[in-house]
mmCIF file of C-alpha atoms in Angstrom:
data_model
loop_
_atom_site.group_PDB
_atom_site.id
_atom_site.type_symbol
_atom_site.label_atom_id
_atom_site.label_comp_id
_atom_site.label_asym_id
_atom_site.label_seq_id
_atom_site.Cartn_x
_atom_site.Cartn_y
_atom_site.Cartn_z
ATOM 1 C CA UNK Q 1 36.899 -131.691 181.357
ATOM 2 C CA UNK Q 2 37.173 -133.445 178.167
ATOM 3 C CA UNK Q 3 36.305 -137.314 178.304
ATOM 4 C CA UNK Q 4 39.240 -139.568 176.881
ATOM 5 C CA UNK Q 5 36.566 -140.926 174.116
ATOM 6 C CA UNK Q 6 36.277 -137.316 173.282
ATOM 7 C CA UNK Q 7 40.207 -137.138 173.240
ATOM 8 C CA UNK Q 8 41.179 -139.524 170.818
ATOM 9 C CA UNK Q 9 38.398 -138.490 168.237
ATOM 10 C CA UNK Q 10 40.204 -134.817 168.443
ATOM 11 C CA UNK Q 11 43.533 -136.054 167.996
ATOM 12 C CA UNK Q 12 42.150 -138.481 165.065
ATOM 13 C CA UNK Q 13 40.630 -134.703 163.797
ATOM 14 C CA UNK Q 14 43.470 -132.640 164.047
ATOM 15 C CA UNK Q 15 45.746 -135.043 162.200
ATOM 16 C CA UNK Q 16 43.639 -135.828 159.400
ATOM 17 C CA UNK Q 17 43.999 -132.401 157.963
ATOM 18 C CA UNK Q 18 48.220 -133.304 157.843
ATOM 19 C CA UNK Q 19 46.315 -136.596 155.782
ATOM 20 C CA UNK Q 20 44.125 -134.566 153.710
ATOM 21 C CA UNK Q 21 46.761 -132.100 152.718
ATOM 22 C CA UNK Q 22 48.901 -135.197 150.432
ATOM 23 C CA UNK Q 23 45.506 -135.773 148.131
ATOM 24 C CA UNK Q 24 45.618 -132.164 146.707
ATOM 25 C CA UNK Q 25 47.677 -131.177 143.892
ATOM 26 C CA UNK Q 26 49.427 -128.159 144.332
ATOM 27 C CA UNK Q 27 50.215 -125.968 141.249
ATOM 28 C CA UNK Q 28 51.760 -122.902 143.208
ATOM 29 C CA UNK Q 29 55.803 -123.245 143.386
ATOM 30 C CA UNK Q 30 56.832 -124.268 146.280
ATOM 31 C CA UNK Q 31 59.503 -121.191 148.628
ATOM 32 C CA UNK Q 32 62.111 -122.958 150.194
ATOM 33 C CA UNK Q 33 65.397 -120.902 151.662
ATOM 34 C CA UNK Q 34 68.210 -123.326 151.034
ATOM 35 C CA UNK Q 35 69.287 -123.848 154.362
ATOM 36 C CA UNK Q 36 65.549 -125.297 155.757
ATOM 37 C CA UNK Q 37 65.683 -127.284 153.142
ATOM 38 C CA UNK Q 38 69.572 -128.889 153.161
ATOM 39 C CA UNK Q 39 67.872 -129.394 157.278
ATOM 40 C CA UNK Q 40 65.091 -131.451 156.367
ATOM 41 C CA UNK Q 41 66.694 -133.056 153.456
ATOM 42 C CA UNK Q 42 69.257 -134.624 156.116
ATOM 43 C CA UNK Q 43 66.584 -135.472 158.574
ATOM 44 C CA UNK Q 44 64.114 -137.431 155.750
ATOM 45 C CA UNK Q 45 67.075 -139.285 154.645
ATOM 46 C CA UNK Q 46 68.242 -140.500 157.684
ATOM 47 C CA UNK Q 47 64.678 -141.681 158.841
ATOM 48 C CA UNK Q 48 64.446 -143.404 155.152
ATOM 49 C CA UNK Q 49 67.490 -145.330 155.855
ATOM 50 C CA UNK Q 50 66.091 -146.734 159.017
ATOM 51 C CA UNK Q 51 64.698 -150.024 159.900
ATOM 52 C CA UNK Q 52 62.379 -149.274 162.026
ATOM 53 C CA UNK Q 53 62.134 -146.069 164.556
ATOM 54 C CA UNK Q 54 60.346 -145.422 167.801
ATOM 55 C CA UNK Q 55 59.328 -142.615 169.186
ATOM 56 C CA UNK Q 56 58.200 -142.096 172.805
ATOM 57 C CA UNK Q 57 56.086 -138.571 172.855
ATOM 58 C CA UNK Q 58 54.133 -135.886 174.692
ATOM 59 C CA UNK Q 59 51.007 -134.655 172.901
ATOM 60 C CA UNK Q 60 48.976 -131.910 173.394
ATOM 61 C CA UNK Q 61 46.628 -130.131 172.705
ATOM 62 C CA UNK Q 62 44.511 -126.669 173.299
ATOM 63 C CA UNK Q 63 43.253 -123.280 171.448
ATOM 64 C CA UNK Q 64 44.467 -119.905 171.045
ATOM 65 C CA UNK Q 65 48.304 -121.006 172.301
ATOM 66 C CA UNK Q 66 47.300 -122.863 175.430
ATOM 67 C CA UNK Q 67 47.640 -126.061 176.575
ATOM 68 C CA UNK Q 68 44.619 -127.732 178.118
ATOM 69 C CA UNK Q 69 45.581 -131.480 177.291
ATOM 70 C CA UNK Q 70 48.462 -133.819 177.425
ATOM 71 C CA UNK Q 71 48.551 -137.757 177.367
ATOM 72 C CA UNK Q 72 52.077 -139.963 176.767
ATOM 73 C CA UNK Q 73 52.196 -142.024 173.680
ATOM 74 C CA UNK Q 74 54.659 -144.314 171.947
ATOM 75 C CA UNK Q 75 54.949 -144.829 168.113
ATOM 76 C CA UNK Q 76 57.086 -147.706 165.811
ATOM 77 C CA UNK Q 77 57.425 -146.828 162.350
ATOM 78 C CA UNK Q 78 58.894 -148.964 159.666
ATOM 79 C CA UNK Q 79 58.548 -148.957 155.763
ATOM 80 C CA UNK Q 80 54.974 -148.329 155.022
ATOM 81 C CA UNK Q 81 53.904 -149.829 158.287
ATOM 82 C CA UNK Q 82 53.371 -148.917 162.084
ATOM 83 C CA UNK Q 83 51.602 -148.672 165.800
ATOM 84 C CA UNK Q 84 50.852 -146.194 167.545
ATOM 85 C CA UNK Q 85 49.314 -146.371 171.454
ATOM 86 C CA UNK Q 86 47.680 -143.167 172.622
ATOM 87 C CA UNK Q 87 45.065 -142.419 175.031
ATOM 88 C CA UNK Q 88 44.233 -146.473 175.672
ATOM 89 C CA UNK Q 89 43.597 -146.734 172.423
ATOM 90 C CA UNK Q 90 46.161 -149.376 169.665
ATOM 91 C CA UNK Q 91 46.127 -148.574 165.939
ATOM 92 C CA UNK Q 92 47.887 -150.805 163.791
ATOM 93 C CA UNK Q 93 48.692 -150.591 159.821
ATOM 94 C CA UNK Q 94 50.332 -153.274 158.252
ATOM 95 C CA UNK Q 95 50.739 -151.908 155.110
ATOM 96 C CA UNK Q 96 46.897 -153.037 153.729
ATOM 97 C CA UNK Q 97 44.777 -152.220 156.656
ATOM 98 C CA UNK Q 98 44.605 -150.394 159.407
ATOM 99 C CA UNK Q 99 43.377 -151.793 162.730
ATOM 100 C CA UNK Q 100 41.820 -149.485 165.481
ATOM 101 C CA UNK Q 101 41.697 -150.997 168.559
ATOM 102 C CA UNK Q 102 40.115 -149.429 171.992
ATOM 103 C CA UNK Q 103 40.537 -151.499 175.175
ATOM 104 C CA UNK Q 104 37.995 -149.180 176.793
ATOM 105 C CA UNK Q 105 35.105 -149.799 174.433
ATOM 106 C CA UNK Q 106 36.415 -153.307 173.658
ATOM 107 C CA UNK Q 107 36.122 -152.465 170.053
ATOM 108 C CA UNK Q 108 37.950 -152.985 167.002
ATOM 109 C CA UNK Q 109 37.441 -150.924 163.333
ATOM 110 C CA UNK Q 110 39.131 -152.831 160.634
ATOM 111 C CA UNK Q 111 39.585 -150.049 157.621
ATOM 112 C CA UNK Q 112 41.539 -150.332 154.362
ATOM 113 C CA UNK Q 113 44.072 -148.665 153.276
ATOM 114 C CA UNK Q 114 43.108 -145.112 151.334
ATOM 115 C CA UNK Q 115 46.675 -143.259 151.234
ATOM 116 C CA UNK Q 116 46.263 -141.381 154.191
ATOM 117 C CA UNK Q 117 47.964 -143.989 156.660
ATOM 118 C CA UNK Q 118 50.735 -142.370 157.700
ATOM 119 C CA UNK Q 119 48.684 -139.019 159.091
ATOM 120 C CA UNK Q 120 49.481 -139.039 162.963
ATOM 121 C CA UNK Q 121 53.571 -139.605 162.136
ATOM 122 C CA UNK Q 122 55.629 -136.479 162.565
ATOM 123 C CA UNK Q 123 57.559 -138.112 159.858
ATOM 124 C CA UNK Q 124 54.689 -137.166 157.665
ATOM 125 C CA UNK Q 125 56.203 -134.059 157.550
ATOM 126 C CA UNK Q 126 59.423 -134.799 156.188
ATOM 127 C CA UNK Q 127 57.726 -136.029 152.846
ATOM 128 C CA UNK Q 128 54.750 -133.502 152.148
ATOM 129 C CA UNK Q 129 57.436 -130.327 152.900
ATOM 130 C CA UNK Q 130 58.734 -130.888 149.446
ATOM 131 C CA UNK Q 131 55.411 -130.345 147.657
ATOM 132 C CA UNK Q 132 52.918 -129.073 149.656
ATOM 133 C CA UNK Q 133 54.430 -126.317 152.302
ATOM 134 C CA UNK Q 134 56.847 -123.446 152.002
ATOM 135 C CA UNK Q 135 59.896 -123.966 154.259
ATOM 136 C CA UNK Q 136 61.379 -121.369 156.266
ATOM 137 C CA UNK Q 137 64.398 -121.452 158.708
ATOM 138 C CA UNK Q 138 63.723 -119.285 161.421
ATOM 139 C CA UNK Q 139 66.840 -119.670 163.587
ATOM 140 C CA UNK Q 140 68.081 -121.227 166.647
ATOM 141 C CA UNK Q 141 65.708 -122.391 169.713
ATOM 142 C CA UNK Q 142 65.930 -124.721 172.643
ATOM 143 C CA UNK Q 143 63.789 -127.195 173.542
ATOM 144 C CA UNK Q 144 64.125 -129.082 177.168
ATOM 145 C CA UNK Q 145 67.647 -127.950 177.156
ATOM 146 C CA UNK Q 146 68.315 -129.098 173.376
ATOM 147 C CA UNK Q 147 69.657 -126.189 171.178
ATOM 148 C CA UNK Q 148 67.790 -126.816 167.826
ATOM 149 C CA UNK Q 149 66.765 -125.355 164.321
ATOM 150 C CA UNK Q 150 63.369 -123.658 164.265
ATOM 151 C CA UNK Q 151 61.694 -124.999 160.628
ATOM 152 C CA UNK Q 152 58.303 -122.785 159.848
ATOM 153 C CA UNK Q 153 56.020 -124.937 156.925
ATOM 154 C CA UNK Q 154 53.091 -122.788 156.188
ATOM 155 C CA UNK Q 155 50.612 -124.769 153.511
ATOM 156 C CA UNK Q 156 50.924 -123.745 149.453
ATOM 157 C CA UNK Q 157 47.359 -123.986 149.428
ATOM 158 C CA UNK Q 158 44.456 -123.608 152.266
ATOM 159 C CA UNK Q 159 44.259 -127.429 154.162
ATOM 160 C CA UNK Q 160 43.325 -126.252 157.365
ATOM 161 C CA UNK Q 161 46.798 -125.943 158.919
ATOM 162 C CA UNK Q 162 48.109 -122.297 159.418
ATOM 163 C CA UNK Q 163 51.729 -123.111 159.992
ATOM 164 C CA UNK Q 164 53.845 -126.075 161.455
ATOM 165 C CA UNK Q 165 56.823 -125.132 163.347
ATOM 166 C CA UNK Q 166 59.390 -128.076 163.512
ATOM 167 C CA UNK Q 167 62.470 -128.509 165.962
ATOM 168 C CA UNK Q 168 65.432 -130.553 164.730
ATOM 169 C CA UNK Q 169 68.953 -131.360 166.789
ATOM 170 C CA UNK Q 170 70.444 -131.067 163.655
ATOM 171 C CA UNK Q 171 73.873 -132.715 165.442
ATOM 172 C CA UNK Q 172 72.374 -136.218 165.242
ATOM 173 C CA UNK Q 173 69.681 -135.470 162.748
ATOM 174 C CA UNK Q 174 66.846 -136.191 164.595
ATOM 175 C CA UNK Q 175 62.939 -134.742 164.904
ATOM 176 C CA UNK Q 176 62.333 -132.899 168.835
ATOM 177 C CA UNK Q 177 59.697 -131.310 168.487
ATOM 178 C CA UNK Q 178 56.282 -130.435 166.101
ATOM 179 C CA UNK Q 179 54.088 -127.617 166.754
ATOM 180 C CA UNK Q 180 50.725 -127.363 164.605
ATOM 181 C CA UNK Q 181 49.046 -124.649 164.317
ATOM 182 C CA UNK Q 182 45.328 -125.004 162.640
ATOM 183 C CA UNK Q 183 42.963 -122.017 161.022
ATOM 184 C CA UNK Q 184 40.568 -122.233 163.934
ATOM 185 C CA UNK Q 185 43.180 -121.321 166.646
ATOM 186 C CA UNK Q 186 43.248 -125.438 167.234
ATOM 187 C CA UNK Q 187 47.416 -126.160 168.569
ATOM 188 C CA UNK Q 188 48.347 -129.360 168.728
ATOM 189 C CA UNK Q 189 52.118 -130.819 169.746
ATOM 190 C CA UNK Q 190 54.370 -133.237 169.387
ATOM 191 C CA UNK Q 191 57.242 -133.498 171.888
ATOM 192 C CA UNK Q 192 59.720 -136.596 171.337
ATOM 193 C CA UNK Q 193 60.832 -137.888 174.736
ATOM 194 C CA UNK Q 194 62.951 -141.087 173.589
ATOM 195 C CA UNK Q 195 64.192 -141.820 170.388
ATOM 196 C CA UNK Q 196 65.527 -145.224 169.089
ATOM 197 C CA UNK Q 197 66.326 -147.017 166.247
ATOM 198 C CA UNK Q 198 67.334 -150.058 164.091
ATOM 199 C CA UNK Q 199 66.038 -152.108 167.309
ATOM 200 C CA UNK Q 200 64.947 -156.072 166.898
ATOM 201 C CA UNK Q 201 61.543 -155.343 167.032
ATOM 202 C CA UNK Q 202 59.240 -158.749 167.387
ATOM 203 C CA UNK Q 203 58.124 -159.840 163.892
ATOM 204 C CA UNK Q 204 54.509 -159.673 164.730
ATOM 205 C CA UNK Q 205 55.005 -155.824 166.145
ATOM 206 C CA UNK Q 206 52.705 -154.507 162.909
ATOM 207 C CA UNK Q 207 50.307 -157.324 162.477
ATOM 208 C CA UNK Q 208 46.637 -158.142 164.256
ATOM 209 C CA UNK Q 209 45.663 -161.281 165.218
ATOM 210 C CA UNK Q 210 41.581 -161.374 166.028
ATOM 211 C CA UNK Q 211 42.509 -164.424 168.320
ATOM 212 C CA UNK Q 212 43.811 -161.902 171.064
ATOM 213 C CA UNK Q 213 40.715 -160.110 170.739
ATOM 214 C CA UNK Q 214 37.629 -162.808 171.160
ATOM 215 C CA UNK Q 215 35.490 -160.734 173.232
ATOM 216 C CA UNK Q 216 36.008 -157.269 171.408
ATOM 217 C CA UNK Q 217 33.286 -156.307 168.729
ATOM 218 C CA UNK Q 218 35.251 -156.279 165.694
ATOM 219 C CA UNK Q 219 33.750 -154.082 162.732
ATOM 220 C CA UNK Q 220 35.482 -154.393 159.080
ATOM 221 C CA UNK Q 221 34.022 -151.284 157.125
#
């Protein structure tokens, strides 16, 4: 059984190679068949023109194409800012810093910002396609009942990642469902419950205030 502390340092693992991958420079062209790419075009511009946008999600995780984990989480994204809560654990980035906060350990890591901030967000995707991965459409699929377009990226250059398979509605535009698939047989998934956007988000959503945390150890690296 794999101990929730254990949890949340594999999904920090498996989504810092999506991080990693934006700090190389490719020099290999990029293979894109027009219609993935006219697909995800449509998608990263109507995220871009958004507010803000929350996602509600099932993630999990396992080896050699099975599941052994899953855990709810809930993500707001806006320009260059957002919060994530997984696994009883809060990270915040407010566009400087980024602020991880675990209610279990009553702990809180204080990091700066390095370029890799936006590494759990599916979204992440929808930028690093254009450069970094050669897009594929691979046809129709459903998903809990959704018809959508099956997207195959598979990395220009080794980062870790095998291939990411990504499910659009391409009706309204919107992201269903990420599959990553890593070199060591490592799957991890993203599967968007609830979708919103443009809401009236509280104006402190993105920030940290060390007054609500008084009895946490707080550690600025």
């Amino acid at each position: 059984m794999i101990k929730r502390k254990e949890m949340r340092s594999l999904f920090s693992k498996i989504f810092l190679s999506v991080a990693l991958a934006g700090g190389f420079t490719f020099v290999s062209a990029q293979k894109a068949d027009s219609k993935s790419q006219q697909i995800l075009n449509r998608v990263s511009a109507k995220y871009k023109a958004n507010r803000n946008t929350y996602f509600k999600f099932m993630y999990s995780t396992g080896n050699n194409g099975k599941i052994t984990k899953k855990e709810t989480g809930i993500f707001y994204t806006a320009p260059s800012r957002y919060k994530l809560k997984i696994m009883g654990t809060e990270q915040i980035f407010d566009g400087s810093k980024i602020y991880s906060i675990s209610d279990e350990d009553q702990e809180v890591t204080i990091a700066k910002a390095n370029g890799s901030e936006m590494m759990f967000s599916p979204t992440n995707y929808l930028d690093s396609y254009k450069k970094e991965y050669n897009t594929t459409y691979i046809g129709k699929k459903s998903v809990a009942g959704k018809t959508t377009d099956m997207i195959r990226l598979v990395p220009i250059k080794n980062n870790g990642i095998r291939e990411v398979d990504i499910y659009i509605d391409s009706a309204k535009s919107q992201l269903v469902k990420i599959e990553q698939k890593q070199t060591d047989n490592a799957l991890a998934i993203i599967q968007i419950t609830d979708y919103r956007a443009n809401q009236n988000l509280a104006k402190d959503i993105f920030s940290f205030s060390r007054s609500k945390y008084k009895n946490y150890l707080i550690t600025e690296l």
